Each structure stands twice: as C-alpha cells, then as structure tokens.
Amino acid sequence: AHRKQHKKACKQRAEELKDEQLYSQGRERSEDDFCMICTLPIPLPMESSSVRRGCCLKRVCHGCDLAAQKRGMSDCAFCRTPTPDAATSLRMIQKRVKKKDPAAMCNLGKEYFNGGGHCGLKKNTARALELFSEAADLGSIEAHHCLGCQYLNGVGVPKDEAKAVHYWETAATQGDVRARHDLGLLEYYHCNNYERAVRHWLISAKVGHEGSLKMIQESFRDGGATKAQYVEALKGYQDAIEEMRSPEREEAKRLRQQGRY
C-alpha cells in the first residue's frame, strides 16, 4: 500500500513539474517571428503581415518590403535575389531541402499539405508528413505545430490527440503562438478544463494573438476567467500590438486595404 501511494505521489509530482515547464517556457515569441530587416515582431497572423520568398525563406514584414519597393527594389528585400517565378521558387526550395534545411522542408511540406499553392504542387499529405517529421527532428518549431494539426485532424494519418498535444506542447514551449492558442482550444472544447485553457491564452494574448484575447473575454463572460485575468490579457495584448507598430507597417496596411500594395 505504501509503495502504491508513493508511486501515485511521484506521478503527481512529475505532472506538476511538466506543467511548470509548459507554462513557464515559451512566453516570448520565437526568433522566426521577427522581421529580418527591422527586427520587430511581425503582427499575427504572420502570413497576412509579411512576405517569405523561395530564395532565402526569410520573413520580411510588409513595412520593410514596401520601403524596399519605394526605393526601386523589386528583388527580395532581404537577400536581393530577383523575385523567382513559381517553378524557380520550387527548385530553390528543393535544393535547400536536399541540404537538410528545416525551414525549406517545412515550407515544402505545407505546399504538399495544401496543394495548389504558390509552387503548384498536387496535394500529398503523406509526403507532407515526411517533410514535417524530418523538419521537426532538425529543430523546426513550425513543423511541430503542423504535425500537431495533422494528427489532431487525422489528415493522412490516424487521429491521435496525444501525439497532437505532444507536438503542440513542444512548439508552444519554444514560443510558437499558434500552438499555444490551439492547446487552449483543446483544453477548452475537448477537455472542459477552462483553467488550463485560460493559462495558455494568457500567454498567447500577451504576445499579440487576438483570438486568444477574444477567448479570454468569452471565458470571462461565462465565468471561466476572472476579471483580473481579462484585464491582464487585454493590457498585455495592447502592449504587444504597440511593440509591433511602425510608420512603415501602418502605411503598408493602409495601402493593402486600398489595393495599392
């Protein structure tokens, strides 16, 4: 009986230590979330606020990209390579994949996963899984998030929520904001664990994830979050938005809304 009680206490302590790590790490965005030119964090979602070309696969915010265009540069604002067409972009990415570049592997994996994207590849979830898995082994945080999505939804693989959680937790503790937000959604809707969900969303809201802020607001209305938590999330979100702001980005946003950029 003593041994069984001791084993239970050890298991509980192990879970506590795992939670300490889960909620204490990844409170700042990963280095991949920063513009390679102005070094400011890129507004979320990054796909709508930045460009990433096949030449170097480095993210450049719309503000810096627009500034380069205004100086007469039509090439990549980071590496100055002429903007490649779809076929050339694919060859560039494949060349980097052969050299075991995790960013290129993840990028090509997403092209296969979605199908019909910029590179014009046919949808192939099995190939996407291979690329995501190898990229994750080589350290790609984004690939961990992609694998979590694939396993949670059972796309090209059997559904496996435990694997999805493993990949998302790995990504979240390294600063992946989407993985952090998704863990909150999983806790909220699948596990009915509102306290854990809000703890995740507090972290992602405070680095600029609007969806996380809205979920905390909804939880506050439903009694799942306290007023203090909502105020903390709102203040953190506003600070993060201010940190990401720049005159160049504001101009790019205005011109995009007008269809002029």
Coordinates of C-alpha atoms in Angstrom, one line a residue:
A1 CA 0.0 0.0 0.0
H2 CA 2.9 2.4 0.9
R3 CA 4.6 1.6 -2.4
K4 CA 1.3 2.3 -4.4
Q5 CA 0.8 5.6 -2.5
H6 CA 4.5 6.6 -3.2
K7 CA 4.1 5.7 -6.9
K8 CA 0.9 7.9 -7.1
A9 CA 2.7 10.8 -5.4
C10 CA 5.7 10.5 -7.8
K11 CA 3.3 10.5 -10.8
Q12 CA 1.5 13.6 -9.5
R13 CA 4.8 15.4 -8.9
A14 CA 6.0 14.5 -12.4
E15 CA 2.8 16.0 -13.9
E16 CA 3.3 19.2 -11.7
L17 CA 6.9 19.6 -13.0
K18 CA 5.7 19.1 -16.6
D19 CA 3.1 21.8 -16.1
E20 CA 5.7 24.2 -14.6
Q21 CA 7.8 23.8 -17.7
L22 CA 4.8 24.0 -20.1
Y23 CA 3.5 27.3 -18.6
S24 CA 6.9 28.9 -17.7
Q25 CA 8.6 28.4 -21.1
G26 CA 7.7 29.9 -24.5
R27 CA 6.4 33.2 -23.1
E28 CA 8.1 35.2 -25.8
R29 CA 7.8 34.7 -29.5
S30 CA 10.4 32.6 -31.3
E31 CA 13.1 34.3 -33.3
D32 CA 11.4 33.2 -36.5
D33 CA 8.6 35.6 -35.7
F34 CA 10.7 38.7 -36.2
C35 CA 11.3 40.7 -39.4
M36 CA 14.8 40.0 -40.7
I37 CA 15.3 43.7 -41.5
C38 CA 13.7 45.9 -38.9
T39 CA 13.9 43.1 -36.2
L40 CA 10.4 43.9 -34.8
P41 CA 8.0 41.1 -34.1
I42 CA 5.6 40.5 -37.0
P43 CA 1.9 41.1 -36.5
L44 CA -0.3 38.0 -36.3
P45 CA -1.2 36.2 -38.4
M46 CA 2.2 36.5 -40.0
E47 CA 1.1 35.2 -43.4
S48 CA -1.1 38.3 -43.7
S49 CA 1.6 40.7 -42.5
S50 CA 4.8 39.6 -44.1
V51 CA 6.4 38.0 -47.2
R52 CA 8.6 35.0 -47.5
R53 CA 10.2 34.1 -50.9
G54 CA 11.7 30.9 -52.0
C55 CA 15.1 32.4 -52.5
C56 CA 16.0 32.7 -48.8
L57 CA 12.8 31.8 -46.9
K58 CA 13.4 34.7 -44.6
R59 CA 10.3 36.6 -43.3
V60 CA 10.2 40.3 -44.1
C61 CA 7.4 42.4 -42.8
H62 CA 5.2 44.4 -45.2
G63 CA 6.6 47.6 -43.9
C64 CA 10.1 46.8 -44.9
D65 CA 9.1 45.1 -48.1
L66 CA 7.1 48.3 -49.1
A67 CA 10.1 50.5 -48.1
A68 CA 12.3 48.5 -50.4
Q69 CA 9.8 48.8 -53.3
K70 CA 9.7 52.6 -52.8
R71 CA 13.5 52.7 -53.2
G72 CA 13.0 51.0 -56.6
M73 CA 13.9 47.4 -55.4
S74 CA 11.7 44.7 -56.9
D75 CA 14.0 41.9 -55.7
C76 CA 13.9 40.1 -52.3
A77 CA 14.2 42.9 -49.7
F78 CA 16.5 40.6 -47.6
C79 CA 18.9 38.7 -49.9
R80 CA 18.4 40.9 -53.0
T81 CA 17.7 37.9 -55.2
P82 CA 15.4 38.6 -58.1
T83 CA 11.9 37.5 -57.2
P84 CA 11.6 34.0 -58.6
D85 CA 8.6 32.6 -60.5
A86 CA 6.8 29.5 -59.2
A87 CA 9.0 27.0 -61.0
T88 CA 12.2 28.7 -60.0
S89 CA 11.0 29.1 -56.4
L90 CA 10.2 25.4 -56.2
R91 CA 13.7 24.5 -57.5
M92 CA 15.3 26.8 -54.9
I93 CA 13.3 25.2 -52.1
Q94 CA 14.0 21.7 -53.2
K95 CA 17.7 22.5 -53.4
R96 CA 17.6 23.7 -49.8
V97 CA 15.6 20.6 -48.8
K98 CA 18.4 18.4 -50.2
K99 CA 20.8 20.3 -47.9
K100 CA 18.6 19.4 -44.9
D101 CA 17.3 23.0 -44.3
P102 CA 14.4 22.6 -41.8
A103 CA 12.7 25.8 -42.9
A104 CA 12.7 24.6 -46.5
M105 CA 11.4 21.2 -45.5
C106 CA 8.5 22.7 -43.5
N107 CA 7.7 25.2 -46.4
L108 CA 7.7 22.4 -48.9
G109 CA 5.6 20.2 -46.6
K110 CA 2.9 22.9 -46.4
E111 CA 2.9 23.2 -50.2
Y112 CA 2.2 19.4 -50.4
F113 CA -0.2 19.5 -47.5
N114 CA -2.4 22.3 -49.0
G115 CA -1.9 21.5 -52.7
G116 CA -2.3 24.0 -55.5
G117 CA -0.3 26.7 -53.7
H118 CA 2.4 29.0 -55.0
C119 CA 4.6 26.1 -56.2
G120 CA 1.6 24.4 -58.0
L121 CA 2.2 21.0 -56.3
K122 CA -0.6 18.4 -56.1
K123 CA -1.9 17.6 -52.6
N124 CA 0.1 14.8 -51.0
T125 CA -0.4 14.5 -47.2
A126 CA 1.9 11.5 -46.9
R127 CA 4.8 13.5 -48.4
A128 CA 3.9 16.4 -46.2
L129 CA 4.1 14.2 -43.1
E130 CA 7.6 13.0 -44.1
L131 CA 8.8 16.6 -44.6
F132 CA 7.2 17.9 -41.4
S133 CA 8.7 15.0 -39.4
E134 CA 12.2 15.5 -40.7
A135 CA 12.0 19.3 -40.3
A136 CA 10.8 18.8 -36.7
D137 CA 13.7 16.4 -36.0
L138 CA 16.0 19.1 -37.3
G139 CA 14.5 21.7 -34.9
S140 CA 11.7 23.4 -36.9
I141 CA 9.2 24.8 -34.4
E142 CA 6.7 25.5 -37.2
A143 CA 6.9 21.8 -38.3
H144 CA 5.9 20.7 -34.8
H145 CA 2.8 22.8 -35.0
C146 CA 2.0 21.4 -38.4
L147 CA 2.4 17.8 -37.2
G148 CA 0.1 18.6 -34.3
C149 CA -2.6 19.8 -36.7
Q150 CA -2.2 16.8 -38.9
Y151 CA -2.5 14.3 -36.1
L152 CA -5.4 16.1 -34.4
N153 CA -7.5 16.1 -37.5
G154 CA -6.3 12.8 -38.9
V155 CA -5.2 14.2 -42.2
G156 CA -3.1 11.5 -43.9
V157 CA -2.6 9.8 -40.5
P158 CA -4.8 8.1 -37.9
K159 CA -6.3 10.6 -35.5
D160 CA -4.1 10.8 -32.4
E161 CA -4.8 13.6 -29.9
A162 CA -2.0 12.5 -27.6
K163 CA 0.5 13.0 -30.4
A164 CA -1.1 16.3 -31.4
V165 CA -0.7 17.6 -27.8
H166 CA 2.9 16.4 -27.7
Y167 CA 3.9 18.3 -30.9
W168 CA 2.0 21.4 -29.8
E169 CA 3.5 21.5 -26.4
T170 CA 6.9 21.1 -27.9
A171 CA 6.2 24.1 -30.2
A172 CA 4.5 26.2 -27.5
T173 CA 7.4 25.9 -25.1
Q174 CA 9.6 27.3 -27.8
G175 CA 7.5 30.3 -28.5
D176 CA 5.0 29.1 -31.2
V177 CA 2.0 31.3 -30.6
R178 CA -0.4 29.3 -32.8
A179 CA 0.4 26.1 -30.9
R180 CA -0.2 27.8 -27.6
H181 CA -3.6 29.1 -28.7
D182 CA -4.5 25.7 -30.1
L183 CA -3.6 24.0 -26.8
G184 CA -6.0 26.4 -25.1
L185 CA -8.8 25.5 -27.6
L186 CA -8.1 21.8 -27.0
E187 CA -8.4 22.2 -23.2
Y188 CA -11.5 24.3 -23.5
Y189 CA -13.5 22.4 -26.0
H190 CA -12.2 18.8 -25.7
C191 CA -11.3 18.6 -22.0
N192 CA -13.6 21.2 -20.5
N193 CA -10.6 22.4 -18.5
Y194 CA -11.2 26.1 -18.5
E195 CA -8.5 27.0 -16.0
R196 CA -5.7 25.4 -18.1
A197 CA -7.2 26.9 -21.3
V198 CA -7.1 30.4 -19.9
R199 CA -3.5 29.9 -18.7
H200 CA -2.5 29.1 -22.3
W201 CA -4.4 32.0 -23.8
L202 CA -2.9 34.5 -21.3
I203 CA 0.5 33.7 -22.7
S204 CA -0.5 33.9 -26.4
A205 CA -2.7 37.0 -25.9
K206 CA 0.1 38.9 -24.3
V207 CA 2.3 38.4 -27.4
G208 CA -0.4 39.7 -29.7
H209 CA -2.8 36.8 -30.5
E210 CA -6.2 38.4 -31.0
G211 CA -8.0 35.1 -31.0
S212 CA -6.7 34.3 -27.5
L213 CA -7.8 37.6 -26.2
K214 CA -11.3 37.0 -27.5
M215 CA -11.4 33.6 -25.9
I216 CA -10.4 35.0 -22.6
Q217 CA -13.1 37.7 -23.0
E218 CA -15.7 34.9 -23.8
S219 CA -14.4 32.9 -20.8
F220 CA -14.8 35.9 -18.5
R221 CA -18.4 36.3 -19.6
D222 CA -19.1 32.6 -18.9
G223 CA -17.3 32.6 -15.6
G224 CA -14.3 30.6 -16.7
A225 CA -11.8 33.5 -16.3
T226 CA -11.5 36.2 -13.7
K227 CA -11.7 39.9 -14.3
A228 CA -8.1 40.2 -13.3
Q229 CA -7.1 37.7 -16.0
Y230 CA -9.1 39.5 -18.6
V231 CA -7.5 42.9 -17.7
E232 CA -4.0 41.3 -17.7
A233 CA -4.6 39.8 -21.1
L234 CA -6.0 43.0 -22.5
K235 CA -3.1 45.1 -21.2
G236 CA -0.5 42.6 -22.5
Y237 CA -2.2 42.4 -25.9
Q238 CA -2.3 46.2 -26.3
D239 CA 1.4 46.4 -25.3
A240 CA 2.3 43.7 -27.9
I241 CA 0.4 45.5 -30.6
E242 CA 2.1 48.7 -29.8
E243 CA 5.5 47.0 -29.9
M244 CA 4.8 45.7 -33.4
R245 CA 3.7 49.1 -34.8
S246 CA 5.8 51.2 -37.1
P247 CA 5.1 54.0 -39.6
E248 CA 6.2 51.8 -42.5
R249 CA 3.8 49.0 -41.4
E250 CA 0.9 51.4 -40.9
E251 CA 1.5 52.7 -44.5
A252 CA 1.7 49.2 -45.9
K253 CA -1.5 48.2 -44.1
R254 CA -3.4 51.3 -45.4
L255 CA -2.2 50.7 -49.0
R256 CA -3.1 47.0 -48.9
Q257 CA -6.6 47.9 -47.7
Q258 CA -6.8 50.2 -50.8
G259 CA -5.5 47.5 -53.1
R260 CA -2.4 49.5 -53.9
Y261 CA 0.2 47.2 -52.3

